[in-house]
Short mmCIF file of C-alpha atoms in Angstrom, two decimals:
data_model
loop_
_atom_site.label_atom_id
_atom_site.label_comp_id
_atom_site.label_asym_id
_atom_site.label_seq_id
_atom_site.Cartn_x
_atom_site.Cartn_y
_atom_site.Cartn_z
CA UNK L 21 57.96 -14.27 -85.17
CA UNK L 22 58.18 -10.91 -87.03
CA UNK L 23 61.45 -9.06 -87.61
CA UNK L 24 60.16 -6.10 -85.57
CA UNK L 25 59.57 -8.33 -82.54
CA UNK L 26 63.07 -9.91 -82.88
CA UNK L 27 64.67 -6.48 -83.02
CA UNK L 28 62.85 -5.38 -79.80
CA UNK L 29 63.90 -8.53 -77.96
CA UNK L 30 67.58 -8.06 -78.90
CA UNK L 31 67.43 -4.41 -77.82
CA UNK L 32 66.08 -5.36 -74.38
CA UNK L 33 68.82 -8.02 -73.87
CA UNK L 34 71.65 -5.64 -74.82
CA UNK L 35 70.17 -2.94 -72.53
CA UNK L 36 70.13 -5.33 -69.55
CA UNK L 37 73.75 -6.37 -70.21
CA UNK L 38 74.81 -2.68 -70.29
CA UNK L 39 73.12 -1.92 -66.94
CA UNK L 40 74.80 -4.92 -65.26
CA UNK L 41 78.18 -3.76 -66.63
CA UNK L 42 77.72 -0.27 -65.20
CA UNK L 43 76.75 -1.56 -61.75
CA UNK L 44 79.83 -3.81 -61.64
CA UNK L 45 82.24 -0.86 -62.06
CA UNK L 46 83.88 0.56 -58.82
CA UNK L 47 82.83 4.07 -57.79
CA UNK L 48 85.39 6.77 -58.65
CA UNK L 49 87.93 7.54 -55.88
CA UNK L 50 86.62 4.79 -53.55
CA UNK L 51 87.77 1.26 -52.87
CA UNK L 52 85.55 -1.76 -53.11
CA UNK L 53 85.19 -1.63 -49.33
CA UNK L 54 84.08 2.00 -49.51
CA UNK L 55 81.47 1.08 -52.11
CA UNK L 56 79.55 -0.89 -49.46
CA UNK L 57 76.61 0.76 -47.76
CA UNK L 58 77.57 3.11 -44.93
CA UNK L 59 75.94 0.85 -42.35
CA UNK L 60 78.62 -1.83 -43.05
CA UNK L 61 81.74 0.35 -43.19
CA UNK L 62 82.89 -0.12 -39.54
CA UNK L 63 86.08 -2.15 -39.39
CA UNK L 64 87.69 -3.46 -36.22
CA UNK L 65 89.93 -0.33 -35.84
CA UNK L 66 86.82 1.84 -36.03
CA UNK L 67 85.13 -0.15 -33.25
CA UNK L 68 88.25 0.16 -31.10
CA UNK L 69 88.20 3.92 -31.55
CA UNK L 70 84.54 4.07 -30.50
CA UNK L 71 85.33 2.09 -27.35
CA UNK L 72 87.96 4.68 -26.41
CA UNK L 73 85.58 7.57 -27.00
CA UNK L 74 82.52 5.91 -25.34
CA UNK L 75 83.54 3.59 -22.47
CA UNK L 76 81.40 0.64 -21.45
CA UNK L 77 79.54 2.56 -18.69
CA UNK L 78 78.39 5.23 -21.14
CA UNK L 79 75.14 7.01 -20.07
CA UNK L 80 72.88 9.37 -21.97
CA UNK L 81 73.10 13.04 -20.90
CA UNK L 82 70.78 13.81 -17.94
CA UNK L 83 67.74 15.98 -18.53
CA UNK L 84 67.30 19.19 -16.57
CA UNK L 85 65.91 18.40 -13.09
CA UNK L 86 62.24 19.15 -12.41
CA UNK L 87 61.65 22.08 -10.08
CA UNK L 88 61.35 21.01 -6.46
CA UNK L 89 58.12 20.81 -4.45
CA UNK L 90 56.74 24.22 -3.62
CA UNK L 91 58.15 26.10 -6.60
CA UNK L 92 56.64 29.53 -7.21
CA UNK L 93 56.42 31.94 -10.11
CA UNK L 94 57.89 34.71 -7.94
CA UNK L 95 55.19 35.97 -5.54
CA UNK L 96 55.57 33.12 -3.02
CA UNK L 97 51.78 33.13 -2.63
CA UNK L 98 49.56 30.03 -2.53
CA UNK L 99 45.81 30.22 -3.20
CA UNK L 100 43.95 27.35 -1.55
CA UNK L 101 40.32 26.67 -2.57
CA UNK L 102 38.23 23.98 -0.88
CA UNK L 103 34.74 22.65 -0.28
CA UNK L 104 33.01 19.74 1.40
CA UNK L 105 30.82 18.62 4.29
CA UNK L 106 30.80 20.13 7.78
CA UNK L 107 29.51 18.48 10.96
CA UNK L 108 29.04 20.10 14.38
CA UNK L 109 27.49 19.29 17.76
CA UNK L 110 24.69 21.86 17.75
CA UNK L 111 24.35 22.31 21.51
CA UNK L 112 21.37 24.27 22.88
CA UNK L 113 20.31 25.49 19.44
CA UNK L 114 19.94 21.92 18.23
CA UNK L 115 18.14 20.56 21.31
CA UNK L 116 15.90 23.64 21.62
CA UNK L 117 14.69 23.47 18.01
CA UNK L 118 14.17 19.71 18.28
CA UNK L 119 12.26 20.20 21.53
CA UNK L 120 9.88 22.74 19.96
CA UNK L 121 9.09 20.22 17.23
CA UNK L 122 8.48 17.46 19.78
CA UNK L 123 6.20 19.73 21.85
CA UNK L 124 4.11 20.49 18.77
CA UNK L 125 3.82 16.81 17.81
CA UNK L 126 2.83 15.87 21.37
CA UNK L 127 0.16 18.58 21.48
CA UNK L 128 -1.41 17.53 18.18
CA UNK L 129 -1.18 13.81 18.96
CA UNK L 130 -2.99 14.40 22.27
CA UNK L 131 -6.06 15.43 20.23
CA UNK L 132 -6.37 11.83 19.09
CA UNK L 133 -6.08 12.64 15.38
CA UNK L 134 -4.90 9.94 12.96
CA UNK L 135 -1.17 10.35 12.25
CA UNK L 136 -0.15 10.13 8.58
CA UNK L 137 3.63 10.60 8.89
CA UNK L 138 6.28 11.92 11.25
CA UNK L 139 9.73 12.78 9.85
CA UNK L 140 12.06 14.31 12.46
CA UNK L 141 15.41 15.54 11.12
CA UNK L 142 18.46 16.71 13.05
CA UNK L 143 20.25 19.90 12.01
CA UNK L 144 23.91 19.19 12.73
CA UNK L 145 25.69 19.20 9.37
CA UNK L 146 25.89 21.17 6.15
CA UNK L 147 27.93 22.38 3.20
CA UNK L 148 31.18 24.30 3.59
CA UNK L 149 33.19 26.33 1.06
CA UNK L 150 36.24 28.46 1.69
CA UNK L 151 39.73 29.52 0.75
CA UNK L 152 43.08 30.69 2.10
CA UNK L 153 45.92 32.94 0.94
CA UNK L 154 49.28 31.65 2.19
CA UNK L 155 52.63 33.43 2.07
CA UNK L 156 55.55 30.99 1.85
CA UNK L 157 58.39 31.81 4.25
CA UNK L 158 60.07 28.65 2.95
CA UNK L 159 58.85 26.22 0.24
CA UNK L 160 57.31 24.08 3.02
CA UNK L 161 56.28 26.59 5.71
CA UNK L 162 53.94 29.55 5.44
CA UNK L 163 51.50 31.86 7.21
CA UNK L 164 48.08 32.74 5.88
CA UNK L 165 44.58 34.10 6.29
CA UNK L 166 41.33 32.68 5.00
CA UNK L 167 37.54 32.65 5.01
CA UNK L 168 34.90 29.92 5.05
CA UNK L 169 31.13 29.71 5.03
CA UNK L 170 28.90 26.93 6.39
CA UNK L 171 25.20 26.51 5.72
CA UNK L 172 23.14 23.75 7.40
CA UNK L 173 19.42 23.16 7.08
CA UNK L 174 16.86 20.40 7.51
CA UNK L 175 13.08 20.21 7.72
CA UNK L 176 11.01 18.11 10.10
CA UNK L 177 7.33 17.64 9.29
CA UNK L 178 4.33 15.95 10.87
CA UNK L 179 1.20 15.11 8.86
CA UNK L 180 -2.15 14.20 10.38
CA UNK L 181 -5.81 13.88 9.41
CA UNK L 182 -8.53 15.92 11.10
CA UNK L 183 -11.96 15.13 9.72
CA UNK L 184 -13.96 17.01 8.47
CA UNK L 185 -11.34 19.74 7.93
CA UNK L 186 -9.07 17.48 5.96
CA UNK L 187 -5.33 16.87 6.32
CA UNK L 188 -3.21 19.08 8.51
CA UNK L 189 0.52 19.61 8.82
CA UNK L 190 3.13 20.81 11.29
CA UNK L 191 6.62 21.80 10.07
CA UNK L 192 9.87 23.01 11.60
CA UNK L 193 12.45 24.51 9.22
CA UNK L 194 15.69 25.56 10.96
CA UNK L 195 18.78 26.97 9.26
CA UNK L 196 22.25 27.71 10.62
CA UNK L 197 24.80 29.90 8.82
CA UNK L 198 28.34 30.46 10.08
CA UNK L 199 31.09 32.57 8.52
CA UNK L 200 34.68 32.12 9.67
CA UNK L 201 37.60 34.55 9.34
CA UNK L 202 40.81 32.73 10.24
CA UNK L 203 44.59 32.99 10.41
CA UNK L 204 47.09 30.18 10.76
CA UNK L 205 50.37 28.43 10.15
CA UNK L 206 50.76 25.98 7.26
CA UNK L 207 53.36 23.25 6.80
CA UNK L 208 53.83 20.61 4.07
CA UNK L 209 56.06 17.53 4.21
CA UNK L 210 56.76 15.98 0.75
CA UNK L 211 57.26 12.24 0.38
CA UNK L 212 57.12 9.57 -2.34
CA UNK L 213 57.81 12.03 -5.14
CA UNK L 214 54.53 13.80 -5.86
CA UNK L 215 52.80 13.30 -2.48
CA UNK L 216 52.90 15.49 0.62
CA UNK L 217 51.35 15.65 4.09
CA UNK L 218 50.05 19.06 5.12
CA UNK L 219 49.08 20.45 8.53
CA UNK L 220 47.53 23.77 9.48
CA UNK L 221 46.21 25.46 12.61
CA UNK L 222 45.28 28.79 14.12
CA UNK L 223 42.54 30.99 15.61
CA UNK L 224 39.23 31.76 13.89
CA UNK L 225 36.53 34.37 14.43
CA UNK L 226 32.99 33.05 13.87
CA UNK L 227 29.88 35.01 12.94
CA UNK L 228 26.87 32.74 13.48
CA UNK L 229 23.22 33.21 12.61
CA UNK L 230 20.32 30.83 13.03
CA UNK L 231 16.70 31.03 11.98
CA UNK L 232 13.78 28.74 12.70
CA UNK L 233 10.31 28.73 11.20
CA UNK L 234 7.53 26.68 12.80
CA UNK L 235 4.20 26.41 11.04
CA UNK L 236 0.93 24.55 11.53
CA UNK L 237 -2.08 24.47 9.22
CA UNK L 238 -5.25 22.56 9.99
CA UNK L 239 -7.46 23.11 6.96
CA UNK L 240 -10.43 25.10 5.68
CA UNK L 241 -13.39 25.78 7.95
CA UNK L 242 -16.03 28.50 8.11
CA UNK L 243 -13.52 31.08 9.38
CA UNK L 244 -10.93 30.31 6.69
CA UNK L 245 -7.54 28.64 6.78
CA UNK L 246 -6.37 28.03 10.34
CA UNK L 247 -2.67 28.73 10.18
CA UNK L 248 -0.30 29.28 13.08
CA UNK L 249 3.36 30.19 12.67
CA UNK L 250 6.31 31.05 14.87
CA UNK L 251 9.65 32.38 13.65
CA UNK L 252 12.96 33.12 15.38
CA UNK L 253 16.12 34.72 14.04
CA UNK L 254 19.23 35.53 16.09
CA UNK L 255 22.98 36.01 15.70
CA UNK L 256 26.22 36.07 17.70
CA UNK L 257 30.03 36.23 17.28
CA UNK L 258 32.78 34.33 19.08
CA UNK L 259 36.41 33.20 18.78
CA UNK L 260 37.49 29.59 18.32
CA UNK L 261 40.35 27.43 17.04
CA UNK L 262 40.81 25.32 13.90
CA UNK L 263 43.35 22.72 12.80
CA UNK L 264 43.65 20.32 9.88
CA UNK L 265 45.57 17.40 8.39
CA UNK L 266 45.67 16.81 4.63
CA UNK L 267 47.14 14.68 1.86
CA UNK L 268 48.34 16.42 -1.31
CA UNK L 269 48.96 15.13 -4.82
CA UNK L 270 51.30 17.45 -6.78
CA UNK L 271 51.19 16.70 -10.54
CA UNK L 272 53.48 19.71 -11.11
CA UNK L 273 55.27 22.09 -8.70
CA UNK L 274 52.71 24.86 -9.15
CA UNK L 275 49.42 22.97 -8.63
CA UNK L 276 48.30 20.50 -5.96
CA UNK L 277 45.12 18.47 -5.45
CA UNK L 278 44.31 17.71 -1.82
CA UNK L 279 41.90 16.13 0.64
CA UNK L 280 41.79 17.37 4.21
CA UNK L 281 40.11 16.77 7.57
CA UNK L 282 39.70 19.83 9.77
CA UNK L 283 38.72 19.96 13.42
CA UNK L 284 37.20 22.90 15.32
CA UNK L 285 36.75 23.95 18.92
CA UNK L 286 34.09 26.67 19.12
CA UNK L 287 31.09 27.39 21.35
CA UNK L 288 29.10 30.44 20.27
CA UNK L 289 26.80 31.98 22.89
CA UNK L 290 25.04 35.25 23.74
CA UNK L 291 22.62 35.09 20.83
CA UNK L 292 20.24 38.01 20.42
CA UNK L 293 17.44 38.38 17.93
CA UNK L 294 13.73 38.61 17.15
CA UNK L 295 10.73 36.32 17.18
CA UNK L 296 7.26 36.71 15.72
CA UNK L 297 4.20 34.58 16.33
CA UNK L 298 1.03 34.36 14.25
CA UNK L 299 -1.96 32.66 15.86
CA UNK L 300 -5.65 32.16 15.14
CA UNK L 301 -7.93 33.84 17.68
CA UNK L 302 -11.44 35.23 17.57
CA UNK L 303 -11.93 34.20 13.97
CA UNK L 304 -8.84 36.01 12.69
CA UNK L 305 -5.07 35.76 12.56
CA UNK L 306 -3.18 37.84 15.12
CA UNK L 307 0.52 38.53 15.50
CA UNK L 308 2.99 39.31 18.30
CA UNK L 309 6.70 40.18 18.24
CA UNK L 310 9.56 40.18 20.76
CA UNK L 311 13.27 41.04 20.72
CA UNK L 312 16.06 40.17 23.10
CA UNK L 313 18.52 37.43 24.15
CA UNK L 314 17.83 33.79 23.29
CA UNK L 315 17.35 31.37 26.18
CA UNK L 316 17.26 27.60 26.34
CA UNK L 317 14.31 26.74 28.58
CA UNK L 318 13.53 23.33 30.08
CA UNK L 319 9.74 22.97 29.95
CA UNK L 320 7.50 20.24 31.31
CA UNK L 321 7.65 18.41 28.00
CA UNK L 322 10.74 19.15 25.93
CA UNK L 323 13.30 21.99 25.98
CA UNK L 324 12.72 24.95 23.70
CA UNK L 325 14.28 28.25 22.63
CA UNK L 326 12.67 31.43 23.85
CA UNK L 327 13.47 35.11 23.36
CA UNK L 328 12.84 36.90 26.64
CA UNK L 329 12.43 40.66 26.96
CA UNK L 330 14.79 42.35 29.40
CA UNK L 331 11.92 43.49 31.63
CA UNK L 332 10.30 40.04 31.78
CA UNK L 333 10.99 37.42 34.37
CA UNK L 334 13.44 34.72 33.23
CA UNK L 335 12.39 31.16 34.15
CA UNK L 336 14.61 29.50 36.74
CA UNK L 337 15.48 26.64 34.36
CA UNK L 338 16.55 29.01 31.59
CA UNK L 339 20.09 29.67 30.41
CA UNK L 340 21.45 31.64 27.50
CA UNK L 341 21.46 29.41 24.43
CA UNK L 342 24.79 28.26 22.97
CA UNK L 343 25.60 26.89 19.52
CA UNK L 344 28.20 24.15 19.84
CA UNK L 345 30.08 24.57 16.57
CA UNK L 346 32.85 22.14 17.54
CA UNK L 347 33.16 19.36 15.00
CA UNK L 348 34.86 18.27 11.79
CA UNK L 349 35.00 19.26 8.14
CA UNK L 350 35.76 16.79 5.31
CA UNK L 351 37.14 18.80 2.42
CA UNK L 352 38.76 18.54 -1.02
CA UNK L 353 40.24 21.22 -3.22
CA UNK L 354 43.12 22.75 -5.19
CA UNK L 355 46.26 24.75 -4.42
CA UNK L 356 47.74 27.21 -6.91
CA UNK L 357 51.23 28.64 -6.34
CA UNK L 358 52.20 32.03 -7.78
#
């Protein structure tokens, strides 16, 4: 082994001995006990002192309480937005439109033509959207006003074959639109932390409008396309009553998610409007028009809606048509508190 290697080995050994000697010396101004890591410096008197300062039932400081249900930013106003499905009875408007379709199908079927399809749909439900502005008298009780719109439509169609003219069709396309302006009382009952039951009720003013298009096309012949159509459009306004029961989920005091079932009591009558009829006669299409109140007329076949001029005789079986808007709405939406 070379002398240079021996010298390096001796230097390493003496260096290690010097480091061990330094580590074995006590730190200046501290006892051996104080030289231990801080995590091990608690003696029995220290523990006794801690027990006096922090008794056995010591609890961490409580956090600030969350604001209660119904907290507002200052305006005490709640904006309620909702949408869903609306169902209603229909009344004379429903039975009259359905009767006009049935009369047309019976008339065409009596010709002995082959029937391809017959799809009869009932018009007694549609989409609803709306909203309310509620002023909170207390965090749970408020008064408010709101608006809602309902639109319901369905098409019934009858297809048949009439050789040699080809396929023919008969369609009925009704549509009902109702707008509601309402006022009411609102109350919420919190339970189970973030849940609440809500109830509401009050009067509503309804503006209703219905339209119905009836069309029949037979096919191409020498005189052209045989097409017959009949259209009605009428409107009316009436008062009614609404009430609802809902379940709210409140993830924070200023926002709530809810589902709600609403019930209505409303019968809207005294409809007035216009009707036009297009018919094929003498090799050409002709048209007629009438205006006046809408009547529900019981005919020999099925009931129908008819607009009767004031100077015309009203059939004995006729009565003014009524839209039965009583029914239920199944809604979901959001509440925002300001």
